[in-house]
Amino acid sequence: MNTTAPIASSPPADPVSDAVLLDVNGIEVIYNHVILVLKGVSLRVREGRIVALLGANGAGKTTTLRAVSNLLRGERGEVTKGQIEYRGERIERLTPADLVRRGVVQVMEGRHCFAHLSIEENLLTGAYTQRLSRAELAAALERVYAYFPRLKQRRTSQAGYTSGGEQQMCAIGRALMANPRMILLDEPSMGLAPQIVEEIFGIVRDLNSRERVSFLLAEQNTHIALRYADDGYILENGRVMMEGRAADLATNEDVKEFYLGIASGERKSFRDTKFYRRRKRWLA
Ligand SMILES: Nc1ncnc2c1ncn2[C@@H]1O[C@H](COP(=O)(O)OP(=O)(O)OP(=O)(O)O)[C@@H](O)[C@H]1O
Ligand SMILES: [Mg+2]
């Protein structure tokens, strides 16, 4: 059953950046052999785009990213149906290190810096798959510092004692050290003050426009994600309930009501009858 509701008014895709980088096709994910979490998720990331993967707690955003970057096994999870292709190549059987070598790097939820290492040592760990010379490493560090001047200031500080925002920057900076084509970014806004969140999304946009790094970005913060993303998918209960250009999603009445809090009453579910009534109208 196709439960996706495409947004009809989406403009045609930009032909210049039309190539599909990541193609997730109908994946099902099961944890511990019994817990069915993703129930046929399909999504695409086109080259040079920022794609937001939105949804409430437990919707399956992190699971989707883990499926792509092959980090499910450590969580006793597996992809039991569907396919994942990166640049036309099936990637389900590759290791996370194989993926990093192909340019796909994940920044995990909760930042995960090595607390006892300095910021600079953390960044250097991101380059280990690259086999860089000393001069190349120095250039890679300078590139990260150009995007994150705060990290340069804090380069010798022990990561565990830096702020949450600096740790998030460190985690993204470390991913950048691997020279990625695509970054899977899990919940970058988590626990951070709005101003810092804005700063981090601004850097994501810079990386995207200057280096053409594509992003698949999981976020509960629909507001900010839709402002910075090109395209968006809304997951609910392991299914994509809506997809489209970010600008269209941001002005969509259902998204406004259910995810942007621009309506009275408590947050409801897309499964409410009202949603289905509207969805039928779109499909008519
Ligand atoms: N290792 C695991 N074992 C069993 N169930 C899991 C595991 N990891 C996640 N789940 C379950 O899968 C569902 C989706 O979780 P997931 O972490 O993908 O959601 P999410 O959209 O990232 O949520 P959040 O916004 O809270 O990060 C949840 O019901 C969760 O309890
Ligand atoms: Mg998550």
mmCIF file of C-alpha atoms and ligand atoms in Angstrom:
data_model
loop_
_atom_site.group_PDB
_atom_site.id
_atom_site.type_symbol
_atom_site.label_atom_id
_atom_site.label_comp_id
_atom_site.label_asym_id
_atom_site.label_seq_id
_atom_site.Cartn_x
_atom_site.Cartn_y
_atom_site.Cartn_z
ATOM 1 C CA MET A 1 0.000 0.000 0.000
ATOM 2 C CA ASN A 2 1.355 3.380 -0.907
ATOM 3 C CA THR A 3 0.582 5.741 1.946
ATOM 4 C CA THR A 4 2.716 8.587 0.667
ATOM 5 C CA ALA A 5 0.988 11.823 -0.165
ATOM 6 C CA PRO A 6 3.033 13.775 -2.700
ATOM 7 C CA ILE A 7 2.537 17.490 -2.764
ATOM 8 C CA ALA A 8 1.035 18.304 -6.100
ATOM 9 C CA SER A 9 2.391 21.824 -6.516
ATOM 10 C CA SER A 10 6.104 20.858 -6.349
ATOM 11 C CA PRO A 11 8.019 22.528 -9.181
ATOM 12 C CA PRO A 12 9.991 20.330 -11.551
ATOM 13 C CA ALA A 13 13.383 19.243 -10.235
ATOM 14 C CA ASP A 14 16.400 21.346 -11.127
ATOM 15 C CA PRO A 15 17.957 19.511 -14.105
ATOM 16 C CA VAL A 16 21.521 20.520 -13.162
ATOM 17 C CA SER A 17 21.418 18.754 -9.811
ATOM 18 C CA ASP A 18 19.033 16.051 -10.858
ATOM 19 C CA ALA A 19 21.215 12.966 -10.360
ATOM 20 C CA VAL A 20 19.955 10.700 -7.615
ATOM 21 C CA LEU A 21 22.725 10.148 -5.100
ATOM 22 C CA LEU A 22 20.852 8.030 -2.591
ATOM 23 C CA ASP A 23 17.836 5.914 -3.439
ATOM 24 C CA VAL A 24 16.101 4.138 -0.578
ATOM 25 C CA ASN A 25 13.410 1.885 -1.945
ATOM 26 C CA GLY A 26 10.737 0.317 0.244
ATOM 27 C CA ILE A 27 12.914 -0.701 3.168
ATOM 28 C CA GLU A 28 11.613 -2.616 6.097
ATOM 29 C CA VAL A 29 13.692 -2.739 9.288
ATOM 30 C CA ILE A 30 13.247 -5.170 12.133
ATOM 31 C CA TYR A 31 15.022 -4.996 15.509
ATOM 32 C CA ASN A 32 15.684 -8.127 17.565
ATOM 33 C CA HIS A 33 14.008 -10.285 14.879
ATOM 34 C CA VAL A 34 10.552 -9.176 15.974
ATOM 35 C CA ILE A 35 10.159 -5.413 16.308
ATOM 36 C CA LEU A 36 9.060 -4.043 12.937
ATOM 37 C CA VAL A 37 10.063 -0.372 12.899
ATOM 38 C CA LEU A 38 10.293 0.729 9.254
ATOM 39 C CA LYS A 39 7.366 -0.470 7.187
ATOM 40 C CA GLY A 40 8.430 0.261 3.632
ATOM 41 C CA VAL A 41 10.278 3.581 3.610
ATOM 42 C CA SER A 42 11.293 5.097 0.262
ATOM 43 C CA LEU A 43 13.202 8.313 -0.190
ATOM 44 C CA ARG A 44 15.670 9.967 -2.525
ATOM 45 C CA VAL A 45 18.509 12.394 -2.042
ATOM 46 C CA ARG A 46 19.486 14.179 -5.226
ATOM 47 C CA GLU A 47 23.023 15.374 -5.737
ATOM 48 C CA GLY A 48 23.688 18.700 -4.032
ATOM 49 C CA ARG A 49 20.466 18.774 -2.030
ATOM 50 C CA ILE A 50 19.638 19.053 1.633
ATOM 51 C CA VAL A 51 16.872 16.594 2.440
ATOM 52 C CA ALA A 52 15.058 16.731 5.772
ATOM 53 C CA LEU A 53 13.707 13.581 7.359
ATOM 54 C CA LEU A 54 11.087 14.761 9.786
ATOM 55 C CA GLY A 55 8.842 13.172 12.361
ATOM 56 C CA ALA A 56 8.106 12.884 16.051
ATOM 57 C CA ASN A 57 9.870 10.743 18.663
ATOM 58 C CA GLY A 58 10.148 7.147 17.595
ATOM 59 C CA ALA A 59 8.949 7.754 14.026
ATOM 60 C CA GLY A 60 11.978 5.914 12.616
ATOM 61 C CA LYS A 61 14.321 8.726 11.546
ATOM 62 C CA THR A 62 17.442 7.384 13.259
ATOM 63 C CA THR A 63 16.616 3.871 12.108
ATOM 64 C CA THR A 64 16.442 5.093 8.505
ATOM 65 C CA LEU A 65 19.859 6.756 8.773
ATOM 66 C CA ARG A 66 21.330 3.663 10.437
ATOM 67 C CA ALA A 67 19.946 1.510 7.616
ATOM 68 C CA VAL A 68 21.700 3.685 5.036
ATOM 69 C CA SER A 69 25.034 3.844 6.828
ATOM 70 C CA ASN A 70 24.896 0.202 7.847
ATOM 71 C CA LEU A 71 24.969 0.824 11.559
ATOM 72 C CA LEU A 72 21.958 -1.366 12.319
ATOM 73 C CA ARG A 73 23.793 -4.555 13.095
ATOM 74 C CA GLY A 74 25.282 -3.185 16.316
ATOM 75 C CA GLU A 75 21.717 -2.417 17.404
ATOM 76 C CA ARG A 76 20.475 -5.930 16.563
ATOM 77 C CA GLY A 77 18.540 -4.518 13.656
ATOM 78 C CA GLU A 78 18.388 -5.562 9.999
ATOM 79 C CA VAL A 79 16.935 -4.472 6.697
ATOM 80 C CA THR A 80 14.552 -7.283 5.804
ATOM 81 C CA LYS A 81 12.994 -5.834 2.630
ATOM 82 C CA GLY A 82 13.760 -3.232 0.012
ATOM 83 C CA GLN A 83 16.946 -1.830 -1.500
ATOM 84 C CA ILE A 84 19.364 0.995 -0.834
ATOM 85 C CA GLU A 85 21.456 2.400 -3.673
ATOM 86 C CA TYR A 86 24.156 5.037 -3.577
ATOM 87 C CA ARG A 87 25.153 6.323 -7.005
ATOM 88 C CA GLY A 88 23.436 3.328 -8.546
ATOM 89 C CA GLU A 89 25.343 0.787 -6.437
ATOM 90 C CA ARG A 90 23.599 -1.461 -3.911
ATOM 91 C CA ILE A 91 25.118 -0.663 -0.531
ATOM 92 C CA GLU A 92 23.258 -2.839 1.970
ATOM 93 C CA ARG A 93 26.167 -5.231 2.336
ATOM 94 C CA LEU A 94 28.945 -2.675 2.625
ATOM 95 C CA THR A 95 30.537 -1.894 5.974
ATOM 96 C CA PRO A 96 30.338 1.609 7.437
ATOM 97 C CA ALA A 97 34.052 1.996 6.569
ATOM 98 C CA ASP A 98 33.360 1.031 2.906
ATOM 99 C CA LEU A 99 30.693 3.707 2.864
ATOM 100 C CA VAL A 100 33.003 6.341 4.300
ATOM 101 C CA ARG A 101 35.462 5.539 1.506
ATOM 102 C CA ARG A 102 32.642 6.095 -1.001
ATOM 103 C CA GLY A 103 31.887 9.445 0.598
ATOM 104 C CA VAL A 104 28.925 8.626 2.873
ATOM 105 C CA VAL A 105 29.488 9.663 6.484
ATOM 106 C CA GLN A 106 27.065 9.621 9.388
ATOM 107 C CA VAL A 107 27.042 12.068 12.283
ATOM 108 C CA MET A 108 25.215 10.208 14.993
ATOM 109 C CA GLU A 109 22.507 11.461 17.292
ATOM 110 C CA GLY A 110 23.897 12.819 20.535
ATOM 111 C CA ARG A 111 27.116 14.123 18.944
ATOM 112 C CA HIS A 112 29.539 11.471 20.151
ATOM 113 C CA CYS A 113 32.854 13.237 20.466
ATOM 114 C CA PHE A 114 35.652 11.456 22.263
ATOM 115 C CA ALA A 115 35.403 13.297 25.570
ATOM 116 C CA HIS A 116 39.030 12.772 26.607
ATOM 117 C CA LEU A 117 40.550 13.884 23.322
ATOM 118 C CA SER A 118 41.043 17.489 22.327
ATOM 119 C CA ILE A 119 38.869 19.020 19.627
ATOM 120 C CA GLU A 120 41.730 18.732 17.148
ATOM 121 C CA GLU A 121 42.434 15.103 18.037
ATOM 122 C CA ASN A 122 38.731 14.380 17.538
ATOM 123 C CA LEU A 123 38.855 15.974 14.107
ATOM 124 C CA LEU A 124 41.920 13.950 13.167
ATOM 125 C CA THR A 125 40.092 10.691 13.944
ATOM 126 C CA GLY A 126 37.691 11.596 11.115
ATOM 127 C CA ALA A 127 40.466 11.349 8.540
ATOM 128 C CA TYR A 128 41.684 7.872 9.399
ATOM 129 C CA THR A 129 40.209 6.243 6.279
ATOM 130 C CA GLN A 130 41.952 8.774 4.064
ATOM 131 C CA ARG A 131 45.631 7.925 4.554
ATOM 132 C CA LEU A 132 46.616 11.553 4.258
ATOM 133 C CA SER A 133 50.115 12.983 4.409
ATOM 134 C CA ARG A 134 50.988 15.428 7.169
ATOM 135 C CA ALA A 135 50.500 18.387 4.836
ATOM 136 C CA GLU A 136 47.172 17.046 3.575
ATOM 137 C CA LEU A 137 45.985 16.540 7.156
ATOM 138 C CA ALA A 138 46.918 20.105 8.023
ATOM 139 C CA ALA A 139 45.015 21.352 4.964
ATOM 140 C CA ALA A 140 41.980 19.237 5.900
ATOM 141 C CA LEU A 141 42.032 20.700 9.413
ATOM 142 C CA GLU A 142 42.247 24.244 8.063
ATOM 143 C CA ARG A 143 39.270 23.551 5.822
ATOM 144 C CA VAL A 144 37.233 22.464 8.862
ATOM 145 C CA TYR A 145 38.404 25.487 10.846
ATOM 146 C CA ALA A 146 37.377 27.779 7.998
ATOM 147 C CA TYR A 147 33.795 26.538 8.402
ATOM 148 C CA PHE A 148 33.951 26.329 12.191
ATOM 149 C CA PRO A 149 36.104 29.179 13.537
ATOM 150 C CA ARG A 150 34.894 28.298 17.047
ATOM 151 C CA LEU A 151 36.617 24.941 16.760
ATOM 152 C CA LYS A 152 39.881 26.623 15.890
ATOM 153 C CA GLN A 153 39.665 28.683 19.056
ATOM 154 C CA ARG A 154 38.968 25.541 21.057
ATOM 155 C CA ARG A 155 41.349 23.229 19.206
ATOM 156 C CA THR A 156 43.363 22.231 22.271
ATOM 157 C CA SER A 157 40.399 21.985 24.672
ATOM 158 C CA GLN A 158 39.307 18.595 25.862
ATOM 159 C CA ALA A 159 36.097 17.890 23.935
ATOM 160 C CA GLY A 160 34.226 16.745 27.046
ATOM 161 C CA TYR A 161 34.540 20.235 28.517
ATOM 162 C CA THR A 162 33.320 22.147 25.473
ATOM 163 C CA SER A 163 29.717 23.320 25.050
ATOM 164 C CA GLY A 164 26.992 21.231 23.416
ATOM 165 C CA GLY A 165 27.127 23.440 20.330
ATOM 166 C CA GLU A 166 30.894 23.059 20.042
ATOM 167 C CA GLN A 167 30.554 19.301 20.389
ATOM 168 C CA GLN A 168 27.987 19.209 17.598
ATOM 169 C CA MET A 169 30.343 21.292 15.457
ATOM 170 C CA CYS A 170 33.163 18.916 16.341
ATOM 171 C CA ALA A 171 31.049 15.930 15.269
ATOM 172 C CA ILE A 172 30.200 17.562 11.925
ATOM 173 C CA GLY A 173 33.795 18.748 11.504
ATOM 174 C CA ARG A 174 35.049 15.217 12.075
ATOM 175 C CA ALA A 175 32.687 13.966 9.344
ATOM 176 C CA LEU A 176 34.044 16.666 7.049
ATOM 177 C CA MET A 177 37.601 15.383 7.598
ATOM 178 C CA ALA A 178 36.577 12.238 5.667
ATOM 179 C CA ASN A 179 35.897 14.419 2.600
ATOM 180 C CA PRO A 180 32.276 13.284 2.218
ATOM 181 C CA ARG A 181 29.897 13.641 -0.736
ATOM 182 C CA MET A 182 26.966 13.002 1.566
ATOM 183 C CA ILE A 183 26.503 13.503 5.284
ATOM 184 C CA LEU A 184 23.774 11.748 7.238
ATOM 185 C CA LEU A 185 23.126 14.125 10.087
ATOM 186 C CA ASP A 186 21.024 12.940 13.001
ATOM 187 C CA GLU A 187 19.189 15.560 15.046
ATOM 188 C CA PRO A 188 21.788 18.357 14.979
ATOM 189 C CA SER A 189 19.508 20.692 16.954
ATOM 190 C CA MET A 190 19.118 18.348 19.905
ATOM 191 C CA GLY A 191 19.445 20.149 23.229
ATOM 192 C CA LEU A 192 20.945 23.316 21.739
ATOM 193 C CA ALA A 193 19.910 26.949 22.127
ATOM 194 C CA PRO A 194 18.095 28.407 19.088
ATOM 195 C CA GLN A 195 20.973 30.721 18.187
ATOM 196 C CA ILE A 196 23.471 27.852 18.091
ATOM 197 C CA VAL A 197 21.049 25.728 16.100
ATOM 198 C CA GLU A 198 20.782 28.547 13.582
ATOM 199 C CA GLU A 199 24.588 28.804 13.404
ATOM 200 C CA ILE A 200 24.935 25.060 12.785
ATOM 201 C CA PHE A 201 22.283 25.012 10.072
ATOM 202 C CA GLY A 202 23.974 28.021 8.484
ATOM 203 C CA ILE A 203 27.208 26.017 8.271
ATOM 204 C CA VAL A 204 25.327 23.047 6.815
ATOM 205 C CA ARG A 205 23.977 25.352 4.122
ATOM 206 C CA ASP A 206 27.475 26.732 3.441
ATOM 207 C CA LEU A 207 28.923 23.242 3.101
ATOM 208 C CA ASN A 208 26.112 22.367 0.765
ATOM 209 C CA SER A 209 26.443 25.398 -1.464
ATOM 210 C CA ARG A 210 30.250 25.723 -1.518
ATOM 211 C CA GLU A 211 31.348 22.096 -1.465
ATOM 212 C CA ARG A 212 28.184 20.519 -2.850
ATOM 213 C CA VAL A 213 27.965 18.135 0.070
ATOM 214 C CA SER A 214 24.500 16.573 0.083
ATOM 215 C CA PHE A 215 22.710 16.075 3.389
ATOM 216 C CA LEU A 216 20.113 13.698 4.703
ATOM 217 C CA LEU A 217 19.128 15.374 7.902
ATOM 218 C CA ALA A 218 16.925 13.814 10.578
ATOM 219 C CA GLU A 219 15.169 16.431 12.680
ATOM 220 C CA GLN A 220 12.321 16.774 15.121
ATOM 221 C CA ASN A 221 12.633 20.521 14.718
ATOM 222 C CA THR A 222 10.459 20.829 11.626
ATOM 223 C CA HIS A 223 10.568 24.612 11.646
ATOM 224 C CA ILE A 224 14.283 25.025 11.179
ATOM 225 C CA ALA A 225 14.794 21.927 9.034
ATOM 226 C CA LEU A 226 12.246 23.081 6.457
ATOM 227 C CA ARG A 227 13.833 26.502 6.307
ATOM 228 C CA TYR A 228 17.224 25.093 5.343
ATOM 229 C CA ALA A 229 16.264 21.962 3.387
ATOM 230 C CA ASP A 230 15.420 21.659 -0.301
ATOM 231 C CA ASP A 231 13.214 18.599 0.057
ATOM 232 C CA GLY A 232 11.495 16.908 2.963
ATOM 233 C CA TYR A 233 9.944 13.641 4.035
ATOM 234 C CA ILE A 234 7.679 13.239 7.027
ATOM 235 C CA LEU A 235 7.827 9.903 8.766
ATOM 236 C CA GLU A 236 5.189 8.664 11.074
ATOM 237 C CA ASN A 237 5.225 5.291 12.720
ATOM 238 C CA GLY A 238 7.755 3.854 10.275
ATOM 239 C CA ARG A 239 6.097 5.144 7.093
ATOM 240 C CA VAL A 240 6.585 8.185 4.902
ATOM 241 C CA MET A 241 3.327 10.081 5.283
ATOM 242 C CA MET A 242 4.203 13.074 3.164
ATOM 243 C CA GLU A 243 6.991 14.240 0.888
ATOM 244 C CA GLY A 244 7.753 17.219 -1.273
ATOM 245 C CA ARG A 245 9.790 20.368 -1.729
ATOM 246 C CA ALA A 246 10.557 21.899 1.668
ATOM 247 C CA ALA A 247 8.932 25.199 0.718
ATOM 248 C CA ASP A 248 5.697 23.425 -0.176
ATOM 249 C CA LEU A 249 5.731 21.357 3.003
ATOM 250 C CA ALA A 250 6.276 24.475 5.108
ATOM 251 C CA THR A 251 3.122 26.077 3.745
ATOM 252 C CA ASN A 252 1.054 22.914 3.686
ATOM 253 C CA GLU A 253 -1.942 23.169 6.026
ATOM 254 C CA ASP A 254 -1.477 19.713 7.531
ATOM 255 C CA VAL A 255 2.217 20.214 8.187
ATOM 256 C CA LYS A 256 1.460 23.579 9.749
ATOM 257 C CA GLU A 257 -1.161 22.068 11.976
ATOM 258 C CA PHE A 258 0.572 18.843 12.971
ATOM 259 C CA TYR A 259 4.268 19.737 12.950
ATOM 260 C CA LEU A 260 4.690 23.479 13.056
ATOM 261 C CA GLY A 261 2.167 24.048 15.824
ATOM 262 C CA ILE A 262 0.361 26.770 13.878
ATOM 263 C CA ALA A 263 -3.054 25.582 14.984
ATOM 264 C CA SER A 264 -4.823 25.348 18.301
ATOM 265 C CA GLY A 265 -5.139 22.151 20.304
ATOM 266 C CA GLU A 266 -2.648 19.417 21.041
ATOM 267 C CA ARG A 267 -0.544 17.746 18.360
ATOM 268 C CA LYS A 268 -2.537 15.120 16.547
ATOM 269 C CA SER A 269 -1.623 12.252 14.332
ATOM 270 C CA PHE A 270 -1.661 12.129 10.570
ATOM 271 C CA ARG A 271 -3.754 9.035 10.932
ATOM 272 C CA ASP A 272 -6.641 11.206 12.088
ATOM 273 C CA THR A 273 -9.599 11.080 9.775
ATOM 274 C CA LYS A 274 -9.102 14.702 8.850
ATOM 275 C CA PHE A 275 -5.773 13.864 7.295
ATOM 276 C CA TYR A 276 -7.258 11.100 5.228
ATOM 277 C CA ARG A 277 -10.018 13.378 4.040
ATOM 278 C CA ARG A 278 -7.429 15.900 2.877
ATOM 279 C CA ARG A 279 -5.247 13.230 1.376
ATOM 280 C CA LYS A 280 -8.139 11.966 -0.696
ATOM 281 C CA ARG A 281 -8.634 15.478 -1.967
ATOM 282 C CA TRP A 282 -4.994 15.618 -3.124
ATOM 283 C CA LEU A 283 -5.254 12.299 -4.865
ATOM 284 C CA ALA A 284 -8.521 13.176 -6.635
HETATM 285 N N1 LIG B 1 18.070 -0.903 19.100
HETATM 286 C C1 LIG B 1 16.732 -0.950 19.109
HETATM 287 N N2 LIG B 1 16.080 -2.065 19.492
HETATM 288 C C2 LIG B 1 14.723 -2.108 19.481
HETATM 289 N N3 LIG B 1 13.924 -1.101 19.121
HETATM 290 C C3 LIG B 1 14.522 0.043 18.727
HETATM 291 C C4 LIG B 1 15.952 0.185 18.710
HETATM 292 N N4 LIG B 1 16.258 1.413 18.265
HETATM 293 C C5 LIG B 1 15.067 2.028 18.043
HETATM 294 N N5 LIG B 1 14.035 1.214 18.313
HETATM 295 C C6 LIG B 1 12.603 1.522 18.182
HETATM 296 O O1 LIG B 1 12.359 1.903 16.841
HETATM 297 C C7 LIG B 1 11.421 2.960 16.772
HETATM 298 C C8 LIG B 1 12.024 4.084 15.960
HETATM 299 O O2 LIG B 1 13.153 4.605 16.644
HETATM 300 P P1 LIG B 1 14.122 5.691 16.028
HETATM 301 O O3 LIG B 1 15.198 5.876 17.001
HETATM 302 O O4 LIG B 1 14.446 5.299 14.641
HETATM 303 O O5 LIG B 1 13.149 6.951 15.968
HETATM 304 P P2 LIG B 1 13.478 8.492 15.746
HETATM 305 O O6 LIG B 1 12.492 8.959 14.731
HETATM 306 O O7 LIG B 1 14.910 8.671 15.471
HETATM 307 O O8 LIG B 1 13.094 9.110 17.162
HETATM 308 P P3 LIG B 1 13.785 10.320 17.990
HETATM 309 O O9 LIG B 1 13.232 11.579 17.402
HETATM 310 O O10 LIG B 1 13.303 10.089 19.375
HETATM 311 O O11 LIG B 1 15.273 10.207 17.829
HETATM 312 C C9 LIG B 1 11.101 3.332 18.207
HETATM 313 O O12 LIG B 1 9.875 2.750 18.544
HETATM 314 C C10 LIG B 1 12.219 2.728 19.002
HETATM 315 O O13 LIG B 1 11.776 2.341 20.269
HETATM 316 MG MG MG B 2 16.422 9.668 16.415
#
